[in-house]
Coordinates of C-alpha atoms and ligand atoms in Angstrom, one line a residue:
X1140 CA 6.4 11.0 22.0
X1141 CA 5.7 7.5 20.2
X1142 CA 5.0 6.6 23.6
X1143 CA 2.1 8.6 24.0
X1144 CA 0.7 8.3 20.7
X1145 CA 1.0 4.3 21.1
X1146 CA -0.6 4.3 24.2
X1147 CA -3.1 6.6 22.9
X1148 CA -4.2 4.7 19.4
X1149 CA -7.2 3.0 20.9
X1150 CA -9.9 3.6 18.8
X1151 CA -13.5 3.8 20.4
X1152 CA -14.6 0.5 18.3
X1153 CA -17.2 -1.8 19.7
X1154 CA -15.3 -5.3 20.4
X1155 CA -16.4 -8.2 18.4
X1156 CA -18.3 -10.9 20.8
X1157 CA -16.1 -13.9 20.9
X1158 CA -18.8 -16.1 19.3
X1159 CA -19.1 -13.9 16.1
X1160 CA -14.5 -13.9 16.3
X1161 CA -14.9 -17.9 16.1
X1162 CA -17.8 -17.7 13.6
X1163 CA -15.7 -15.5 11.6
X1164 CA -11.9 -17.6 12.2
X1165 CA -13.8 -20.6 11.3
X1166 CA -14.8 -19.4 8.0
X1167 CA -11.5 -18.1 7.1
X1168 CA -9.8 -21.3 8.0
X1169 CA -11.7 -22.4 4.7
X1170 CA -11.3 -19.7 2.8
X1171 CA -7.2 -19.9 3.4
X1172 CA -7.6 -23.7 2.5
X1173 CA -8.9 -22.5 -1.2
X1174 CA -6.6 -19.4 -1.5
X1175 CA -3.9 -22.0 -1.7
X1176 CA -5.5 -23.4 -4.1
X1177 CA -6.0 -21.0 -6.5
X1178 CA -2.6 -20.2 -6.0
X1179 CA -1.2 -23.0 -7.8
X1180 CA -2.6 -22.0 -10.6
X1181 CA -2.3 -18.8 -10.7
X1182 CA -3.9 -17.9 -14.1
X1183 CA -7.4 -18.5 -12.7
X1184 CA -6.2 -15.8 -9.9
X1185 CA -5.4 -12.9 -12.1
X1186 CA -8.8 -11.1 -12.0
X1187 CA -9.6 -8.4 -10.1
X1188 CA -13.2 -8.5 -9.2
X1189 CA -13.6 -5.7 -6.2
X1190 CA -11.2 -3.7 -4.3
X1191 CA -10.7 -3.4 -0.9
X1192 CA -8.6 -0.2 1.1
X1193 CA -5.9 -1.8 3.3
X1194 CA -5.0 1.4 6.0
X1195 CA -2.2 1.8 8.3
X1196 CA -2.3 4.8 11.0
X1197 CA -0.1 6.3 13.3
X1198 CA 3.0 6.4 11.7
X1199 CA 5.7 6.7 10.7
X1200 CA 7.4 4.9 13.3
X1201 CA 10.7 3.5 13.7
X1202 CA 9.5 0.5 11.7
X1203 CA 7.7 2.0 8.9
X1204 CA 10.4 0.6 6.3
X1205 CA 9.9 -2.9 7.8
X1206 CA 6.2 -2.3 7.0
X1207 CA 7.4 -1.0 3.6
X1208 CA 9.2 -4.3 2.6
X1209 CA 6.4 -6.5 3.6
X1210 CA 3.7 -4.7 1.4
X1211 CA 6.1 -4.6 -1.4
X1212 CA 7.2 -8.3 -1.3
X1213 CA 3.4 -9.0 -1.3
X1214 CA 2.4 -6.6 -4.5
X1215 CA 0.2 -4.1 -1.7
X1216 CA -0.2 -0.5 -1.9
X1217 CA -1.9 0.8 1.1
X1218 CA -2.9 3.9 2.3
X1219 CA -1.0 5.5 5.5
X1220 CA -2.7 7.5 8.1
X1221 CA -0.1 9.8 9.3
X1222 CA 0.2 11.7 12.7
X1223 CA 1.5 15.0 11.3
X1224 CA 4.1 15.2 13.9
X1225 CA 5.5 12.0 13.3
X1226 CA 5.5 12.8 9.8
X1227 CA 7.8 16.3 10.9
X1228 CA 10.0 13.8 13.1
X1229 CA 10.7 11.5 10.4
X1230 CA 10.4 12.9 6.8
X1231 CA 12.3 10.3 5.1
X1232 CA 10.3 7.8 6.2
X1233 CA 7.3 9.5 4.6
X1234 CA 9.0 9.8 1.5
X1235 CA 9.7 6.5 1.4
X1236 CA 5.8 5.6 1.4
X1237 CA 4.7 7.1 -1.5
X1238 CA 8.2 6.1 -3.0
X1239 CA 6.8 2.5 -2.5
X1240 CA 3.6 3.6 -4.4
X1241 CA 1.5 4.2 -0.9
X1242 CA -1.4 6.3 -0.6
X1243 CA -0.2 8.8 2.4
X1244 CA -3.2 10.9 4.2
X1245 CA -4.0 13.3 7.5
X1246 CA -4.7 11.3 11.0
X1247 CA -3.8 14.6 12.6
X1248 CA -1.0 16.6 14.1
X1249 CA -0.9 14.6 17.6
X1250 CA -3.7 12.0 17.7
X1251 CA -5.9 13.9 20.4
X1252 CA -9.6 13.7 20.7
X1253 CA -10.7 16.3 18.1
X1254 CA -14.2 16.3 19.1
X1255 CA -13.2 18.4 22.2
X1256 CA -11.1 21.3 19.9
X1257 CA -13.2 24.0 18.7
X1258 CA -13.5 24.7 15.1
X1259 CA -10.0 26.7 15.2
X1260 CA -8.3 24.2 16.9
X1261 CA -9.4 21.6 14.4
X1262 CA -8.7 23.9 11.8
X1263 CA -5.2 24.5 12.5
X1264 CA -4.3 20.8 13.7
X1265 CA -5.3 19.2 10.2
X1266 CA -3.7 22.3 8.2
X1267 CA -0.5 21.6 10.0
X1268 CA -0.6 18.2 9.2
X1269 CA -1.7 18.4 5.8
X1270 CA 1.6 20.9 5.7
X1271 CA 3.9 18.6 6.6
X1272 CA 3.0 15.5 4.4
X1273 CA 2.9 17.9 1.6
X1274 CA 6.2 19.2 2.6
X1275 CA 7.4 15.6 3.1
X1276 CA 6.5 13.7 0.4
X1277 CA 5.4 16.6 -2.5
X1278 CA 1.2 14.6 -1.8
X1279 CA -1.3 17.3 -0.8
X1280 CA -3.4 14.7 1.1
X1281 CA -7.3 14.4 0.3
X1282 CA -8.4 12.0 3.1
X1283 CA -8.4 12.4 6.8
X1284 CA -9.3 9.9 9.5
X1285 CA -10.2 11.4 13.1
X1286 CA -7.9 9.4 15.8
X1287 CA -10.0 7.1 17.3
X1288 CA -13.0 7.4 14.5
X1289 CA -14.4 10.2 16.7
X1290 CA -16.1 12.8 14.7
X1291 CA -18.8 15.2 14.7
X1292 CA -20.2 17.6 12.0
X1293 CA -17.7 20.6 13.3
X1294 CA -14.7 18.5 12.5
X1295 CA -16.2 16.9 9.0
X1296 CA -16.6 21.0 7.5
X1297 CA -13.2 21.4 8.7
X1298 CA -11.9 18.5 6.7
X1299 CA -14.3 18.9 4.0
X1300 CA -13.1 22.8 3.9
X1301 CA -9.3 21.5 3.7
X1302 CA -10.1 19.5 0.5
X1303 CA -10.2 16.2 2.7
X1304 CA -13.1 13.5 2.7
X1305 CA -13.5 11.6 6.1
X1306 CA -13.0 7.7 6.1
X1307 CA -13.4 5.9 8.8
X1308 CA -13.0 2.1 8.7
X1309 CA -16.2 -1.2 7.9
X1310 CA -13.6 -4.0 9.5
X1311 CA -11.2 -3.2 12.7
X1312 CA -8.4 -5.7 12.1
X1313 CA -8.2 -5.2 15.9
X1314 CA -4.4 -5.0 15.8
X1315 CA -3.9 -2.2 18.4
X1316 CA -6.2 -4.1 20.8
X1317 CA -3.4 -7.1 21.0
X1318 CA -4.9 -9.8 18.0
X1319 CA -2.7 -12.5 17.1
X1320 CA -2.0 -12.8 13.7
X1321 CA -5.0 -15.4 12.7
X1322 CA -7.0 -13.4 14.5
X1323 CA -6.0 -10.0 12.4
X1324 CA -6.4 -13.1 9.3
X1325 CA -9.8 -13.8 9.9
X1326 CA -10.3 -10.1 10.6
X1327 CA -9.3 -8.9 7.2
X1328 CA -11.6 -12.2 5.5
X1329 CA -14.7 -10.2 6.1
X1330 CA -13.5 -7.6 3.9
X1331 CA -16.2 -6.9 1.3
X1332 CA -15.7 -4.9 -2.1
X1333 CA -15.2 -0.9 -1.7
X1334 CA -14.4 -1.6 2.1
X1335 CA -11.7 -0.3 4.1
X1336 CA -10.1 -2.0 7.2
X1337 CA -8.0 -0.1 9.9
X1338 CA -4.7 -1.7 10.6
X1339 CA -1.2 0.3 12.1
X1340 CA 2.3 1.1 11.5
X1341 CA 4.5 -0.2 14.2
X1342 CA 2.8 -3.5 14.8
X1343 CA 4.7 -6.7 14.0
X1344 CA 1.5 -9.3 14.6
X1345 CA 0.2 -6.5 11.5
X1346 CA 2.8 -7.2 9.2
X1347 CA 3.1 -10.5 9.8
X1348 CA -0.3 -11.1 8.6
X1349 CA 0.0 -9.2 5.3
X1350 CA 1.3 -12.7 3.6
X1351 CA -2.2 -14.3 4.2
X1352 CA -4.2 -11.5 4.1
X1353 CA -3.4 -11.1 0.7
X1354 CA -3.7 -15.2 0.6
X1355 CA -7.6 -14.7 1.4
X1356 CA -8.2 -11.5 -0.6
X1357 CA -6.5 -13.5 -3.6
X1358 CA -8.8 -16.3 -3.4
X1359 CA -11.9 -14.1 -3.4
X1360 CA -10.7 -12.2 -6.1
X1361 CA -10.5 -9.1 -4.5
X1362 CA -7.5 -6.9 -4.7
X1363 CA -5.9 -3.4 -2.9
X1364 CA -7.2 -1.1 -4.2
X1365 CA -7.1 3.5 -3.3
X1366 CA -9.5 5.0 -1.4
X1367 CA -11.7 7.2 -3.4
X1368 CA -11.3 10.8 -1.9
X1369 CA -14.9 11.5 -3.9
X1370 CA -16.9 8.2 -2.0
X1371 CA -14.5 7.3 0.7
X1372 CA -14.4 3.8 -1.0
X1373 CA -11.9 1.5 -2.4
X1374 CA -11.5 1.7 -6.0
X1375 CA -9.2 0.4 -8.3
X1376 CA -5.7 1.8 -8.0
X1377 CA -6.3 4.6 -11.0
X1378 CA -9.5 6.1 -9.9
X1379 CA -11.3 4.1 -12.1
X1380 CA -14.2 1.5 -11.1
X1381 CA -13.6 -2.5 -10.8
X1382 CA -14.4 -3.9 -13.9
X1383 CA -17.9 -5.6 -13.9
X1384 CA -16.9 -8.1 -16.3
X1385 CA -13.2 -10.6 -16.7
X1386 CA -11.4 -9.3 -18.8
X1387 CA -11.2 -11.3 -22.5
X1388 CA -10.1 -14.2 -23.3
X1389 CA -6.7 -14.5 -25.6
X1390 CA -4.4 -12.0 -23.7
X1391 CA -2.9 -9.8 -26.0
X1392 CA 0.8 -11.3 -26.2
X1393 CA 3.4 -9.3 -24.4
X1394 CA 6.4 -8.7 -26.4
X1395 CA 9.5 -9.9 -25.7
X1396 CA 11.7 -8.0 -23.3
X1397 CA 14.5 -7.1 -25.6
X1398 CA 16.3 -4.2 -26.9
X1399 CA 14.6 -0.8 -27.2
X1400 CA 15.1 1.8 -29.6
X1401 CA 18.7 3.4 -28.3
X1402 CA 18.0 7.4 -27.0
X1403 CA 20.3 9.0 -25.4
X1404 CA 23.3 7.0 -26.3
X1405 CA 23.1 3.6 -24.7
X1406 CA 21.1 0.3 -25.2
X1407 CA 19.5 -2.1 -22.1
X1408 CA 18.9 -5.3 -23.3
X1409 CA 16.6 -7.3 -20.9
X1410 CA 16.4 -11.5 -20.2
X1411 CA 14.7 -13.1 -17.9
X1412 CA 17.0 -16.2 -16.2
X1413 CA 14.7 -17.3 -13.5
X1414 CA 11.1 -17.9 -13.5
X1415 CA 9.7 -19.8 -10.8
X1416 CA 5.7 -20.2 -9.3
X1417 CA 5.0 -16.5 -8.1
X1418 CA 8.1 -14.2 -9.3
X1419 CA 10.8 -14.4 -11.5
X1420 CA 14.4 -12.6 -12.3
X1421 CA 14.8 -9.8 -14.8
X1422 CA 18.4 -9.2 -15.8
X1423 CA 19.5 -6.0 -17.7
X1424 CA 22.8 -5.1 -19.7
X1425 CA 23.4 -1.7 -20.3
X1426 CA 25.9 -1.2 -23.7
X1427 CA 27.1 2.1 -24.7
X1428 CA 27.8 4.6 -21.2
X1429 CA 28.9 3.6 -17.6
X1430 CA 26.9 5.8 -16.3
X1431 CA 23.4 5.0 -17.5
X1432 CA 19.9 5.5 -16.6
X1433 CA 17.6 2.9 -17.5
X1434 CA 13.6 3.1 -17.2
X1435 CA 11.4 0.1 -16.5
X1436 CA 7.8 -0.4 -16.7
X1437 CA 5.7 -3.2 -15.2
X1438 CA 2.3 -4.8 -15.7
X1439 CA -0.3 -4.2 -12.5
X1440 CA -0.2 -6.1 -10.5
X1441 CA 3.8 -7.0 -11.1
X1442 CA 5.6 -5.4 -8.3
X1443 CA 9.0 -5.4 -8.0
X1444 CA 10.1 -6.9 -4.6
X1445 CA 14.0 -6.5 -4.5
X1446 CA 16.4 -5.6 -7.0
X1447 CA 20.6 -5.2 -7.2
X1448 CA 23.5 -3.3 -8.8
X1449 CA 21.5 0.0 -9.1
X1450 CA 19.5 2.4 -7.4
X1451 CA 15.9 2.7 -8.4
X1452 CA 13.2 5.0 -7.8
X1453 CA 9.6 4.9 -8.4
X1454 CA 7.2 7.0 -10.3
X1455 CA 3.7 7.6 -7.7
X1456 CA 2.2 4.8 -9.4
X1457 CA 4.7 2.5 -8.4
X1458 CA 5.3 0.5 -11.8
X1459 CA 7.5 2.5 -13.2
X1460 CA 11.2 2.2 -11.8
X1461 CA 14.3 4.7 -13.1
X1462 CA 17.7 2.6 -12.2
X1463 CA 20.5 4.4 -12.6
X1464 CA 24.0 2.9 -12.7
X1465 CA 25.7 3.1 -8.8
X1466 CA 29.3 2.0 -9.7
X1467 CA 28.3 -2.0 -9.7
X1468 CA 28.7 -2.6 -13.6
X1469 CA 26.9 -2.2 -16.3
X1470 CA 24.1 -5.4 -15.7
X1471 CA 21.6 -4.7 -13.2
X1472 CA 18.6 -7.0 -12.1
X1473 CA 15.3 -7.0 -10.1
X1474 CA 13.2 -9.5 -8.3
X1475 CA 9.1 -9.4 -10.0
X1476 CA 6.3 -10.4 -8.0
X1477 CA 3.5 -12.1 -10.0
X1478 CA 1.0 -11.4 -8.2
X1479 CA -1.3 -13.5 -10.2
X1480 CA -0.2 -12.5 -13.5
X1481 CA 2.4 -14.9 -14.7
X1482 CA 2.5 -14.1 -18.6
X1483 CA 3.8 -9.9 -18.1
X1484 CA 7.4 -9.0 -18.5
X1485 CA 8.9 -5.3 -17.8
X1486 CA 9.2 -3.0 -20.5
X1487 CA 12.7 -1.3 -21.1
X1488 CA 11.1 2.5 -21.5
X1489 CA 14.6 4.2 -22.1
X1490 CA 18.0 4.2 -21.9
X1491 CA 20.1 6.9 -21.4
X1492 CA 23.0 8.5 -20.4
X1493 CA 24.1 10.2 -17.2
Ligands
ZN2558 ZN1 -4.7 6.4 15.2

């Protein structure tokens, strides 16, 4: 079955000439060369200026949670284009995409060319799929992406009757056509503000290439952003448009990460024992029950990237992690991602028992 569907994911995209590809890597080459940087000091990278939707289609596949790690480490929430019967074949990998704060949306049931279904067949394919990502992950999806970007004004009433909005893709990172990973690089560089680039699940040149595409984005100020289901373009990650102006001057200070009020019976006391350029070390004690449950909130865009003697989950926004206690102690710790903003620390929300 992944067979078919990875043989199949070929979109109908006009190739880029190879003069316009050099054109293009050449100007990237400088625009990596300054992304580096900026990121030595990152306080002049913290603004968000534009956002951009980063999309992956076709899974999940076998290496969805390899895909998963990669955005994290790197601070990216993306939105995933699932096939529906992928999705059927492999719920807890779905689950685990909007557990690591991603977007998850309809790229139909089995990837076939919807332009030659009638309305019925069209109807039923992206119902079915919608079905089992809702069924999946608890997300009622709002966008759809035709396989292949073929559409025609039967399909878009469909969608648009199912409560979905149609995106297609401005910039083809070209992964599914064999690009190295520069190549996907310089690619992604000629992402603009509100656009959307189509990239896929299952690719290892695409993950690879997520480090320095965020590199470039970084340096240009431009950050992941959600894919409006009203425009069909990328907005910041709470619906709300990029700001027009950087923020003030004098950050508000954050308050130390100490103790909270106690509820519930127990107090988590938080330090911080390593800081170093782009992420630093949260370490938590839990006093007063062994079996504890401890909520955390971070700053966007802090993203937690690994963390150890507890088992977290994650709100849908992804910066709010529940830890509760999994028979390692009472001190847990996580692994924070700057991402540009090196003053935040997490906020201890809660503690409480059981
Ligand atoms: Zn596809």
């Amino acid at each position: 079955m992944y067979a078919s569907i990875g043989g199949s994911r070929r979109p109908s995209a006009p190739r880029t000439s190879r003069l316009t590809r050099l054109a293009v890597l050449a100007s990237t080459v400088a625009l990596s060369a300054a992304g580096l940087a900026v990121a030595a000091t990152p306080s002049s990278a913290a603004t968000c200026n534009g956002y951009v939707g980063l999309t992956f289609d076709d899974g999940p596949t076998g290496s969805t949670s390899a895909l998963l790690s990669v955005l994290r480490a790197n601070g990216v929430r993306a939105t995933m284009f699932n096939v529906g019967q992928n999705v059927q074949s492999n719920q807890s990998a779905a689950r685990a995409q909007v557990d690591a704060g991603m977007w998850v949306a309809n790229h139909s049931w089995n990837h076939a060319h919807m332009t030659s279904m009638n309305q019925s067949q069209m109807q039923s394919d992206l119902s079915q799929t919608n079905s089992a990502i809702q069924s999946a992950t608890g997300v009622r999806p709002q966008l759809f992406r035709p396989p292949y970007g073929e559409t025609n004004s039967t399909l878009q009433s469909v969608a648009s009757s199912l409560g979905l909005r149609q995106v297609i893709w401005d910039v083809d990172s070209q992964d599914w056509n064999g690009a190295s990973v520069s190549q996907i690089v310089s690619n992604a560089g000629r992402l603009q503000d509100g656009q959307v680039i189509l990239m896929h699940d299952g690719i290892q040149n695409t993950r690879d290439a997520i480090p320095q595409i965020m590199a470039n984005l970084s340096s240009r100020n431009l950050c992941p952003g959600m894919i409006s289901p009203s425009t069909g373009r990328a907005v910041a990650p709470d619906g709300t448009a990029p700001p027009t102006t950087p923020p003030p001057t004098g950050t508000p200070t954050t308050p130390p990460p100490t103790t909270p009020p106690p509820t519930g019976g127990c107090t988590a006391t938080a330090t911080i024992p390593n800081v170093w350029g782009d992420r630093y070390n949260t370490s938590v004690t839990v006093q007063g029950a062994s079996n504890w449950t401890v909520v955390v909130a971070l700053t966007p865009p802090q993203r937690v990237s690994t963390t150890w003697n507890g088992s977290p989950s994650w709100d849908s926004t992804g910066y709010v992690m529940t830890m509760r206690s999994n028979g390692s102690g009472n001190t847990f710790g996580f692994t924070t991602m700057m991402n540009g903003n090196s003053s935040a620390r997490p906020q201890i929300r809660s503690c409480t028992t059981g």
